[in-house]
Short mmCIF file of C-alpha atoms in Angstrom, two decimals:
data_model
loop_
_atom_site.label_atom_id
_atom_site.label_comp_id
_atom_site.label_asym_id
_atom_site.label_seq_id
_atom_site.Cartn_x
_atom_site.Cartn_y
_atom_site.Cartn_z
CA MET A 1 11.71 29.16 -74.72
CA THR A 2 12.40 32.12 -72.52
CA THR A 3 14.82 34.78 -73.53
CA THR A 4 17.49 36.04 -71.20
CA PRO A 5 18.63 39.61 -70.80
CA THR A 6 22.10 38.37 -69.87
CA SER A 7 24.55 40.38 -71.92
CA ASP A 8 27.04 37.58 -72.41
CA ALA A 9 25.18 35.61 -75.05
CA THR A 10 28.02 33.13 -75.58
CA THR A 11 27.58 31.61 -72.11
CA PRO A 12 25.29 28.60 -72.39
CA LEU A 13 22.20 28.87 -70.23
CA PRO A 14 22.56 26.89 -67.03
CA GLY A 15 20.35 23.84 -67.10
CA ALA A 16 17.41 23.34 -64.80
CA GLY A 17 19.23 20.49 -63.08
CA GLU A 18 20.20 21.26 -59.51
CA ASN A 19 23.82 20.30 -60.11
CA ALA A 20 24.14 22.83 -62.89
CA VAL A 21 22.52 25.51 -60.71
CA LEU A 22 24.78 24.60 -57.79
CA ALA A 23 27.81 25.07 -60.05
CA GLU A 24 26.45 28.46 -61.12
CA VAL A 25 25.75 29.59 -57.53
CA THR A 26 29.23 28.42 -56.49
CA GLU A 27 30.76 30.48 -59.29
CA ALA A 28 28.72 33.52 -58.23
CA LEU A 29 29.88 33.01 -54.63
CA HIS A 30 33.51 32.96 -55.73
CA ALA A 31 32.95 36.23 -57.60
CA VAL A 32 31.56 37.80 -54.40
CA LEU A 33 34.10 36.33 -51.97
CA PRO A 34 37.31 35.33 -53.81
CA GLU A 35 38.84 34.19 -50.49
CA ILE A 36 36.36 31.29 -50.31
CA GLY A 37 38.17 29.80 -53.29
CA LEU A 38 41.56 30.52 -51.75
CA GLU A 39 40.57 28.81 -48.51
CA GLY A 40 39.42 25.76 -50.45
CA THR A 41 36.03 25.80 -48.71
CA ALA A 42 33.78 23.26 -50.45
CA ILE A 43 30.35 24.66 -51.34
CA THR A 44 27.60 22.08 -50.94
CA MET A 45 23.80 22.20 -50.84
CA ASP A 46 24.06 22.27 -47.02
CA THR A 47 26.48 25.23 -46.83
CA ARG A 48 24.82 28.17 -45.08
CA PHE A 49 25.62 31.64 -46.40
CA VAL A 50 25.72 33.48 -43.08
CA GLU A 51 26.49 30.78 -40.51
CA ASP A 52 29.13 28.89 -42.49
CA LEU A 53 30.50 31.39 -45.00
CA ASP A 54 30.06 34.49 -42.82
CA LEU A 55 28.51 36.49 -45.66
CA GLU A 56 27.55 39.99 -44.60
CA SER A 57 24.53 41.77 -45.94
CA ILE A 58 26.46 43.63 -48.65
CA ASP A 59 27.85 40.25 -49.76
CA LEU A 60 24.33 38.83 -50.00
CA VAL A 61 23.20 41.84 -52.03
CA THR A 62 26.25 41.45 -54.28
CA LEU A 63 25.37 37.78 -54.65
CA THR A 64 21.83 38.65 -55.71
CA GLY A 65 23.36 41.04 -58.25
CA GLU A 66 25.66 38.28 -59.57
CA LEU A 67 22.82 35.78 -59.76
CA GLY A 68 20.54 38.37 -61.34
CA HIS A 69 23.23 38.88 -63.97
CA ARG A 70 23.24 35.14 -64.67
CA TYR A 71 19.51 34.38 -64.52
CA GLY A 72 17.98 37.69 -65.53
CA ASP A 73 14.33 38.33 -64.81
CA ARG A 74 13.40 34.68 -64.52
CA VAL A 75 14.35 34.73 -60.85
CA ASP A 76 13.35 37.69 -58.65
CA PHE A 77 16.12 37.47 -56.05
CA PRO A 78 15.27 40.67 -54.14
CA ALA A 79 11.70 39.38 -53.70
CA PHE A 80 13.02 35.98 -52.62
CA PHE A 81 15.25 37.52 -49.95
CA ALA A 82 12.58 39.99 -48.87
CA SER A 83 10.21 37.07 -48.27
CA LEU A 84 12.55 35.60 -45.64
CA GLU A 85 12.56 36.44 -41.95
CA LEU A 86 15.90 37.43 -40.43
CA SER A 87 16.24 34.04 -38.72
CA GLU A 88 15.61 32.37 -42.09
CA ILE A 89 18.28 34.48 -43.78
CA ILE A 90 20.78 33.56 -41.08
CA GLY A 91 20.07 29.88 -41.65
CA LEU A 92 19.72 30.16 -45.44
CA SER A 93 21.53 27.34 -47.25
CA VAL A 94 22.97 27.17 -50.75
CA GLY A 95 20.50 24.33 -51.38
CA GLN A 96 17.49 26.57 -50.68
CA VAL A 97 18.67 29.12 -53.24
CA VAL A 98 19.53 26.40 -55.76
CA ARG A 99 16.08 24.79 -55.41
CA HIS A 100 14.41 28.21 -55.71
CA ILE A 101 16.29 28.92 -58.94
CA ALA A 102 15.65 25.43 -60.32
CA GLY A 103 11.96 25.86 -59.44
CA CYS A 104 11.75 29.19 -61.28
CA GLN A 105 13.35 27.63 -64.36
CA GLY A 106 11.32 24.45 -64.41
CA MET B 1 60.40 42.25 -21.22
CA ALA B 2 59.81 45.51 -19.43
CA THR B 3 61.06 47.34 -22.51
CA ARG B 4 58.34 45.76 -24.70
CA SER B 5 55.03 47.55 -25.15
CA ASP B 6 53.19 44.45 -26.44
CA GLY B 7 53.13 40.80 -25.45
CA ASN B 8 53.50 41.50 -21.73
CA VAL B 9 50.67 39.20 -20.77
CA VAL B 10 52.22 35.75 -20.32
CA LEU B 11 51.18 32.34 -19.01
CA PRO B 12 53.55 29.44 -18.26
CA VAL B 13 53.30 26.53 -20.70
CA GLY B 14 56.27 24.31 -19.84
CA ILE B 15 59.29 23.56 -17.63
CA ARG B 16 62.22 21.52 -18.97
CA GLU B 17 63.95 20.58 -15.71
CA ILE B 18 63.84 21.29 -11.94
CA ARG B 19 66.80 20.33 -9.73
CA TYR B 20 66.63 20.51 -5.92
CA HIS B 21 69.84 20.75 -3.89
CA GLY B 22 68.48 20.57 -0.38
CA PRO B 23 65.43 20.14 1.83
CA GLU B 24 62.37 22.27 1.17
CA PRO B 25 62.49 25.54 3.15
CA THR B 26 59.78 25.86 5.77
CA ALA B 27 56.81 28.14 5.19
CA GLY B 28 57.63 31.79 5.77
CA GLU B 29 61.34 31.51 4.87
CA ARG B 30 62.56 34.18 2.47
CA LEU B 31 64.16 33.04 -0.80
CA GLU B 32 66.18 34.94 -3.36
CA CYS B 33 65.16 34.55 -6.97
CA HIS B 34 67.37 35.17 -10.01
CA VAL B 35 65.85 34.99 -13.46
CA ARG B 36 67.87 34.90 -16.68
CA ILE B 37 65.90 35.36 -19.91
CA THR B 38 67.33 32.86 -22.41
CA SER B 39 65.15 33.62 -25.42
CA LEU B 40 62.38 35.97 -26.44
CA THR B 41 60.31 35.59 -29.60
CA GLU B 42 56.96 37.03 -30.71
CA THR B 43 55.02 34.30 -28.92
CA ARG B 44 57.46 32.68 -26.44
CA LEU B 45 59.54 33.77 -23.49
CA ALA B 46 62.06 31.28 -22.01
CA ALA B 47 64.09 31.69 -18.84
CA ASP B 48 66.36 29.86 -16.38
CA ILE B 49 65.60 30.48 -12.69
CA GLN B 50 67.68 30.07 -9.55
CA LEU B 51 66.17 30.05 -6.03
CA SER B 52 68.60 30.60 -3.13
CA HIS B 53 68.07 30.12 0.59
CA ARG B 54 70.45 31.96 2.97
CA GLY B 55 73.12 32.35 0.28
CA THR B 56 73.00 28.73 -0.91
CA VAL B 57 71.36 27.64 -4.15
CA TRP B 58 68.37 25.47 -3.19
CA CYS B 59 66.60 25.00 -6.52
CA GLU B 60 67.42 25.43 -10.25
CA ILE B 61 64.72 25.59 -12.91
CA ASP B 62 65.85 25.34 -16.55
CA GLY B 63 63.73 26.07 -19.57
CA TRP B 64 60.77 27.78 -17.89
CA GLU B 65 58.65 28.70 -20.89
CA ASN B 66 55.90 31.31 -21.10
CA ARG B 67 53.40 31.87 -23.92
CA ARG B 68 53.14 35.58 -24.76
CA PHE B 69 49.73 37.03 -25.70
CA ASP B 70 48.83 40.05 -27.83
CA SER B 71 48.45 42.89 -25.35
CA PRO B 72 49.19 46.26 -26.95
CA PRO B 73 48.96 49.39 -24.76
CA ALA B 74 45.37 50.01 -25.94
CA THR B 75 44.33 46.94 -23.94
CA ASP B 76 46.15 47.79 -20.68
CA ALA B 77 43.36 49.75 -19.00
CA ILE B 78 40.60 47.17 -19.57
CA ARG B 79 42.76 44.47 -17.97
CA ARG B 80 43.75 46.55 -14.96
CA HIS B 81 40.57 48.56 -14.30
CA PRO B 82 37.79 46.95 -16.33
CA GLU B 83 35.07 48.67 -14.28
CA HIS B 84 36.40 52.12 -15.18
CA SER B 85 37.73 51.66 -18.72
CA THR B 86 36.71 50.72 -22.23
CA LEU B 87 38.43 49.14 -25.21
CA ALA B 88 36.22 51.09 -27.62
CA ARG B 89 36.86 54.81 -28.00
CA VAL B 90 34.15 57.43 -28.36
CA GLN B 91 34.28 59.25 -31.71
CA PRO B 92 33.09 62.69 -32.86
CA GLY B 93 29.36 62.13 -33.35
CA GLY B 94 29.02 60.10 -30.15
CA TRP B 95 29.49 56.54 -31.48
CA HIS B 96 32.08 54.04 -30.26
CA LEU B 97 34.80 52.32 -32.29
CA VAL B 98 36.93 49.29 -31.35
CA PHE B 99 39.58 47.37 -33.27
CA GLU B 100 40.67 43.78 -32.81
CA TYR B 101 43.96 44.45 -31.06
CA TRP B 102 44.44 40.72 -30.44
CA PRO B 103 44.68 39.01 -33.86
CA ASP B 104 46.11 35.82 -32.32
CA PRO B 105 43.20 33.42 -31.49
CA ALA B 106 44.58 32.44 -28.06
CA SER B 107 44.91 36.12 -27.14
CA ARG B 108 41.33 36.65 -28.25
CA GLU B 109 40.16 33.93 -25.85
CA LEU B 110 41.87 35.76 -22.99
CA MET B 111 40.26 39.07 -23.91
CA MET B 112 36.90 37.33 -24.32
CA ARG B 113 37.10 36.27 -20.66
CA ASN B 114 37.80 39.85 -19.64
CA VAL B 115 34.63 41.20 -21.21
CA LEU B 116 31.94 38.48 -21.40
CA GLY B 117 29.83 37.13 -18.55
CA GLY B 118 29.10 33.40 -18.10
CA ALA B 119 25.98 33.16 -20.28
CA GLU B 120 27.65 35.22 -23.00
CA ARG B 121 30.68 32.92 -23.00
CA ASP B 122 28.37 30.00 -23.78
CA ALA B 123 26.78 32.01 -26.60
CA TYR B 124 30.26 32.83 -27.90
CA ALA B 125 31.34 29.18 -27.81
CA ALA B 126 28.16 28.14 -29.65
CA ARG B 127 28.84 30.44 -32.58
CA PRO B 128 30.46 29.04 -35.74
CA PRO B 129 34.21 29.75 -35.83
CA ARG B 130 33.90 32.02 -38.85
CA GLY B 131 32.54 35.33 -37.66
CA ARG B 132 32.99 34.52 -33.96
CA HIS B 133 35.67 37.16 -33.53
CA GLN B 134 33.47 39.81 -35.13
CA TRP B 135 30.54 38.90 -32.89
CA LEU B 136 32.85 39.43 -29.91
CA LEU B 137 34.02 42.78 -31.26
CA GLY B 138 30.42 43.92 -31.73
CA ARG B 139 29.60 42.93 -28.14
CA ILE B 140 32.59 44.87 -26.87
CA ALA B 141 31.62 48.00 -28.83
CA ALA B 142 28.03 47.76 -27.54
CA LYS B 143 28.98 47.16 -23.90
CA ASP B 144 31.46 50.02 -24.00
CA ALA B 145 28.98 52.41 -25.61
CA VAL B 146 26.40 51.57 -22.93
CA ARG B 147 28.91 51.91 -20.08
CA HIS B 148 30.13 55.22 -21.50
CA HIS B 149 26.52 56.44 -21.54
CA LEU B 150 26.07 55.37 -17.89
CA TRP B 151 29.26 57.15 -16.84
CA GLN B 152 28.08 60.30 -18.66
CA HIS B 153 25.07 60.11 -16.34
CA ASP B 154 27.11 59.73 -13.15
CA ALA B 155 27.12 55.96 -12.79
CA GLY B 156 29.90 54.49 -10.65
CA PRO B 157 32.04 51.53 -11.69
CA VAL B 158 30.39 49.26 -14.29
CA PHE B 159 32.08 46.02 -15.33
CA PRO B 160 31.71 44.83 -18.95
CA ALA B 161 29.94 41.67 -17.72
CA GLU B 162 27.18 43.80 -16.13
CA ILE B 163 25.86 44.67 -19.59
CA ARG B 164 24.37 42.04 -21.86
CA VAL B 165 23.11 42.47 -25.42
CA ARG B 166 20.03 40.51 -26.45
CA ASN B 167 18.79 40.30 -30.05
CA ASP B 168 15.01 40.30 -30.51
CA ASP B 169 13.22 38.28 -33.19
CA SER B 170 13.78 40.97 -35.79
CA GLY B 171 17.50 40.96 -35.03
CA ARG B 172 17.53 44.31 -33.23
CA PRO B 173 20.00 44.44 -30.34
CA HIS B 174 18.79 45.48 -26.87
CA PRO B 175 21.11 46.20 -23.94
CA GLU B 176 20.20 44.69 -20.56
CA GLY B 177 21.69 44.98 -17.10
CA VAL B 178 22.76 41.76 -15.38
CA HIS B 179 24.09 40.91 -11.89
CA GLY B 180 21.70 43.47 -10.40
CA ARG B 181 22.62 46.30 -12.77
CA GLU B 182 19.60 48.39 -13.82
CA LEU B 183 19.73 50.23 -17.14
CA PRO B 184 17.65 53.22 -18.20
CA PRO B 185 15.68 52.56 -21.43
CA LEU B 186 18.29 52.75 -24.21
CA ASP B 187 18.27 52.28 -27.97
CA LEU B 188 21.32 50.49 -29.38
CA SER B 189 22.69 49.84 -32.82
CA LEU B 190 25.93 48.01 -33.59
CA ALA B 191 27.88 46.80 -36.60
CA HIS B 192 31.13 45.04 -37.34
CA CYS B 193 33.36 44.50 -40.34
CA ALA B 194 36.71 42.71 -40.57
CA GLU B 195 38.81 43.89 -37.58
CA ALA B 196 36.53 46.76 -36.49
CA ALA B 197 33.21 47.21 -34.71
CA VAL B 198 31.05 50.25 -33.92
CA ALA B 199 28.10 50.95 -31.63
CA LEU B 200 25.68 53.81 -31.07
CA VAL B 201 23.58 54.28 -27.92
CA ARG B 202 20.90 56.89 -27.22
CA PRO B 203 18.09 57.23 -24.68
CA ALA B 204 15.03 55.30 -25.91
CA GLY B 205 12.40 57.38 -27.65
CA GLY B 206 14.87 59.98 -28.90
CA ALA B 207 16.43 60.16 -32.33
CA PRO B 208 16.36 56.70 -33.94
CA VAL B 209 19.70 54.87 -33.84
CA GLY B 210 21.28 53.16 -36.80
CA ILE B 211 24.98 52.63 -37.46
CA ASP B 212 26.95 50.66 -40.03
CA ILE B 213 30.59 50.04 -40.89
CA GLU B 214 31.80 48.72 -44.20
CA GLU B 215 35.24 48.22 -45.70
CA ILE B 216 36.17 50.37 -48.68
CA ALA B 217 36.95 47.70 -51.25
CA GLU B 218 36.42 47.06 -54.92
CA ARG B 219 33.38 44.87 -55.48
CA PRO B 220 32.05 43.07 -58.54
CA GLU B 221 30.46 45.26 -61.20
CA THR B 222 27.02 43.89 -60.37
CA THR B 223 27.11 45.27 -56.82
CA ARG B 224 26.39 48.81 -57.97
CA ASP B 225 23.17 47.84 -59.72
CA ALA B 226 22.10 45.68 -56.78
CA VAL B 227 22.63 48.58 -54.34
CA LEU B 228 21.56 51.68 -56.28
CA ALA B 229 18.21 52.49 -57.85
CA PRO B 230 18.46 54.11 -61.30
CA GLU B 231 17.23 57.38 -59.75
CA GLU B 232 20.35 57.47 -57.56
CA HIS B 233 22.85 57.17 -60.40
CA PRO B 234 23.08 60.91 -61.22
CA LEU B 235 23.94 61.77 -57.58
CA TYR B 236 26.33 58.80 -57.36
CA ASP B 237 28.12 59.93 -60.54
CA ARG B 238 28.22 63.56 -59.41
CA LEU B 239 29.93 62.47 -56.16
CA GLY B 240 32.69 60.78 -58.13
CA GLY B 241 31.29 57.23 -58.31
CA GLY B 242 33.69 54.35 -57.69
CA ALA B 243 34.05 51.96 -54.76
CA ARG B 244 34.27 54.65 -52.05
CA THR B 245 31.05 56.42 -53.12
CA LEU B 246 29.22 53.10 -53.46
CA ILE B 247 30.24 52.04 -49.95
CA ARG B 248 29.18 55.45 -48.58
CA PHE B 249 25.74 55.01 -50.13
CA TRP B 250 25.49 51.43 -48.91
CA ALA B 251 26.52 52.22 -45.33
CA ALA B 252 24.10 55.18 -45.21
CA LYS B 253 21.26 52.94 -46.40
CA GLU B 254 22.13 50.29 -43.82
CA ALA B 255 22.21 52.88 -41.04
CA ALA B 256 18.82 54.31 -42.08
CA ALA B 257 17.32 50.81 -42.41
CA LYS B 258 18.50 49.94 -38.91
CA ALA B 259 17.10 53.21 -37.56
CA GLU B 260 13.76 52.23 -39.09
CA GLY B 261 13.95 48.93 -37.22
CA THR B 262 13.30 46.99 -40.41
CA GLY B 263 16.72 46.36 -41.96
CA LEU B 264 17.12 46.48 -45.72
CA ARG B 265 14.89 43.41 -46.19
CA GLY B 266 16.90 42.42 -49.26
CA ARG B 267 15.87 45.59 -51.08
CA PRO B 268 18.62 48.22 -50.72
CA ARG B 269 17.37 49.98 -53.85
CA ASP B 270 14.15 50.93 -52.04
CA PHE B 271 16.20 53.00 -49.58
CA ARG B 272 17.15 56.06 -51.62
CA VAL B 273 19.99 58.47 -51.06
CA THR B 274 18.31 61.71 -52.05
CA THR B 275 20.80 64.45 -51.14
CA ALA B 276 24.47 64.77 -50.26
CA ASP B 277 26.24 67.56 -48.42
CA GLY B 278 29.87 66.73 -47.64
CA ASP B 279 29.89 63.96 -45.03
CA ARG B 280 26.13 63.94 -44.71
CA LEU B 281 23.71 61.97 -46.86
CA THR B 282 19.92 61.95 -46.62
CA VAL B 283 18.21 58.58 -47.01
CA ARG B 284 14.50 58.18 -47.74
CA THR B 285 13.09 54.85 -46.59
CA PRO B 286 10.13 52.94 -48.05
CA SER B 287 7.99 54.28 -45.17
CA GLY B 288 8.53 57.79 -46.53
CA ARG B 289 10.65 58.93 -43.59
CA THR B 290 13.97 60.61 -44.22
CA HIS B 291 17.08 60.08 -42.11
CA PRO B 292 20.06 62.42 -42.09
CA VAL B 293 23.12 60.17 -41.95
CA SER B 294 26.67 61.28 -41.11
CA LEU B 295 29.72 59.56 -42.54
CA ALA B 296 33.30 59.16 -41.36
CA GLU B 297 36.31 57.25 -42.62
CA VAL B 298 38.54 55.23 -40.27
CA GLY B 299 41.45 52.84 -40.76
CA ASN B 300 42.91 49.83 -38.99
CA PRO B 301 45.68 50.73 -36.53
CA PRO B 302 49.28 49.63 -37.22
CA GLY B 303 49.82 45.92 -36.62
CA LEU B 304 46.58 44.90 -38.32
CA ARG B 305 46.09 44.29 -42.03
CA PRO B 306 45.73 47.76 -43.60
CA ARG B 307 42.06 48.52 -44.30
CA ARG B 308 39.90 51.62 -44.58
CA TYR B 309 36.27 51.68 -43.54
CA ILE B 310 33.25 53.93 -43.96
CA VAL B 311 31.14 54.43 -40.82
CA ALA B 312 27.60 55.78 -41.24
CA TRP B 313 25.28 56.75 -38.40
CA THR B 314 21.91 58.46 -38.10
CA GLU B 315 22.19 61.96 -36.68
CA ASP B 316 20.54 63.14 -33.51
CA THR B 317 18.50 65.93 -35.07
CA HIS B 318 14.90 65.62 -33.97
CA ARG B 319 13.73 68.57 -35.97
CA GLN B 320 14.98 67.14 -39.25
CA HIS B 321 13.39 63.81 -38.60
CA HIS B 322 9.75 64.07 -39.60
CA GLU B 323 7.20 62.20 -41.61
CA GLU B 324 7.10 63.00 -45.28
CA LYS B 325 4.45 61.97 -47.70
CA PRO B 326 5.74 59.24 -49.99
CA SER B 327 6.36 60.75 -53.39
#
């Protein structure tokens, strides 16, 4: 059992299942870009952060902060993003991040 | 219409009825034309038209309808003399700033045709709809900054379509001449945010170029910790903290990272703001170099959604740009 540095101890830990992680990533995305929720854009595993959602780099960094808040040290998001080439970041999909998180938890 | 300063670019979209009262005049005959405007809204202009031949009404056109396009005075010059004028305006510090004066999508398509060459129009069309307008704005800022530089060095007329911006594999933009236009070696940096775009151009090999623009807006609590290293917190707090200070730090880091040619690589905390002096921040990059970065605040013009932005750009101060040993 790993411990989590997340301050909000009442929130149940997201499960390792990809659906649970997808829900968590979607929630983090809505925290970063509230207008995504307003526009009713559906977030799927195929949604691309830059190409489809038009996230800018400060949004991506905010997203890593949000996800870091949720998953703590178990997932090194800055290292994950730093490992990607620019072209990979532009094409990065929600599914890739979800699978990375699920992999780190498994 | 002549009393309106915007919406003076029109294209016909419909005619309700045309009535002819006689044979068609032969070529070269002079006709009299009377136009009565019947309605004028933000996007439509309707009129009835009467054509007379030697004092007799020959033809009546009812319900001639024109679509009006966004065309505020700031866009007049680029339509009339594109080879001598820019949409972007040069700012103190030498960078260029342009706003999206054409919020209506159809008006944007018209402006796009004024400024992009054939190959660029294909690239524009291939982009996903979200973000397409900002890509266009960034291209405009870059083309205008390059053309301004050429004019400063005694170039004659240069059309927007004679300058193309190519992105290399690392994402860095490079200006190129097309249609026979030759460019001197130039370094270019550009950035866009919401309804604004900025560009900075300098001769290659001089002071490194990096520019960023970011909207001043409240962000989730977690942004601060994702952007700032713990070592930066005392300076951040001393400068007042809050959204504005955070965006100033962020934009300065982005500008320095672009000047390095690396980008932030997902690690903004490794680019440290080390000193602050008014509108100038110093950023130390992971390579150990330091970049003096200037800051300015700009706002959307009237007619657009009110927003304020921070612009950050690396200064042209060779002497202050030197290698430091990593601490």
